[in-house]
PDB file of C-alpha atoms in Angstrom:
ATOM      1  CA  UNK A   3     -34.347  14.454  51.028  1.00  0.00           C
ATOM      2  CA  UNK A   4     -33.207  15.550  54.436  1.00  0.00           C
ATOM      3  CA  UNK A   5     -29.597  15.529  55.519  1.00  0.00           C
ATOM      4  CA  UNK A   6     -28.146  15.344  51.982  1.00  0.00           C
ATOM      5  CA  UNK A   7     -25.464  17.860  51.044  1.00  0.00           C
ATOM      6  CA  UNK A   8     -24.310  18.218  47.442  1.00  0.00           C
ATOM      7  CA  UNK A   9     -21.114  20.130  46.667  1.00  0.00           C
ATOM      8  CA  UNK A  10     -20.310  21.216  43.117  1.00  0.00           C
ATOM      9  CA  UNK A  11     -16.819  22.181  41.939  1.00  0.00           C
ATOM     10  CA  UNK A  12     -17.168  24.742  39.154  1.00  0.00           C
ATOM     11  CA  UNK A  13     -13.760  26.309  38.222  1.00  0.00           C
ATOM     12  CA  UNK A  14     -12.413  23.290  36.289  1.00  0.00           C
ATOM     13  CA  UNK A  15     -12.978  19.640  35.547  1.00  0.00           C
ATOM     14  CA  UNK A  16     -12.657  17.404  38.598  1.00  0.00           C
ATOM     15  CA  UNK A  17     -12.952  13.786  37.520  1.00  0.00           C
ATOM     16  CA  UNK A  18     -13.040  12.197  40.987  1.00  0.00           C
ATOM     17  CA  UNK A  19     -16.148  10.385  42.093  1.00  0.00           C
ATOM     18  CA  UNK A  20     -16.578  11.092  45.808  1.00  0.00           C
ATOM     19  CA  UNK A  21     -19.067   9.706  48.313  1.00  0.00           C
ATOM     20  CA  UNK A  22     -19.380  10.106  52.094  1.00  0.00           C
ATOM     21  CA  UNK A  23     -21.908   8.058  54.029  1.00  0.00           C
ATOM     22  CA  UNK A  24     -22.897   9.008  57.584  1.00  0.00           C
ATOM     23  CA  UNK A  25     -19.566  10.825  58.108  1.00  0.00           C
ATOM     24  CA  UNK A  26     -17.911   7.446  58.733  1.00  0.00           C
ATOM     25  CA  UNK A  27     -17.397   5.764  55.348  1.00  0.00           C
ATOM     26  CA  UNK A  28     -15.864   7.629  52.397  1.00  0.00           C
ATOM     27  CA  UNK A  29     -14.597   6.786  48.916  1.00  0.00           C
ATOM     28  CA  UNK A  30     -12.702   8.971  46.437  1.00  0.00           C
ATOM     29  CA  UNK A  31     -11.412   7.891  43.044  1.00  0.00           C
ATOM     30  CA  UNK A  32     -11.925   7.641  39.323  1.00  0.00           C
ATOM     31  CA  UNK A  33     -13.785   4.323  39.149  1.00  0.00           C
ATOM     32  CA  UNK A  34     -17.306   4.264  37.761  1.00  0.00           C
ATOM     33  CA  UNK A  35     -19.262   1.414  39.309  1.00  0.00           C
ATOM     34  CA  UNK A  36     -19.452  -0.752  36.207  1.00  0.00           C
ATOM     35  CA  UNK A  37     -17.703  -3.858  34.860  1.00  0.00           C
ATOM     36  CA  UNK A  38     -15.455  -1.952  32.438  1.00  0.00           C
ATOM     37  CA  UNK A  39     -13.977   0.346  35.104  1.00  0.00           C
ATOM     38  CA  UNK A  40     -13.146  -2.558  37.392  1.00  0.00           C
ATOM     39  CA  UNK A  41     -11.968  -5.088  34.780  1.00  0.00           C
ATOM     40  CA  UNK A  42     -10.491  -3.144  31.848  1.00  0.00           C
ATOM     41  CA  UNK A  43      -9.659   0.429  32.831  1.00  0.00           C
ATOM     42  CA  UNK A  44      -6.758   1.200  35.120  1.00  0.00           C
ATOM     43  CA  UNK A  45      -8.852   3.092  37.653  1.00  0.00           C
ATOM     44  CA  UNK A  46      -8.970   2.933  41.428  1.00  0.00           C
ATOM     45  CA  UNK A  47     -10.688   4.298  44.510  1.00  0.00           C
ATOM     46  CA  UNK A  48      -9.533   4.858  48.045  1.00  0.00           C
ATOM     47  CA  UNK A  49     -12.040   3.732  50.681  1.00  0.00           C
ATOM     48  CA  UNK A  50     -11.657   4.962  54.253  1.00  0.00           C
ATOM     49  CA  UNK A  51     -13.736   3.979  57.260  1.00  0.00           C
ATOM     50  CA  UNK A  52     -13.399   5.997  60.446  1.00  0.00           C
ATOM     51  CA  UNK A  53     -15.159   8.531  62.625  1.00  0.00           C
ATOM     52  CA  UNK A  54     -13.043  11.582  61.743  1.00  0.00           C
ATOM     53  CA  UNK A  55     -12.340  11.178  58.028  1.00  0.00           C
ATOM     54  CA  UNK A  56     -15.713  11.770  56.367  1.00  0.00           C
ATOM     55  CA  UNK A  57     -16.699  14.861  58.351  1.00  0.00           C
TER      56      UNK A  57
END
């Protein structure tokens, strides 16, 4: 896979799920992409779209 960077945080537990696509679209939060996280758990994500945010 070319162009894929994976960063791992080792010192402690970091529960955030983070994704950056093409340096333009990014999401950070605790939501797992399943029905329970969206419907039952009080979890949320922040989604940002913009040229400078996901760099």
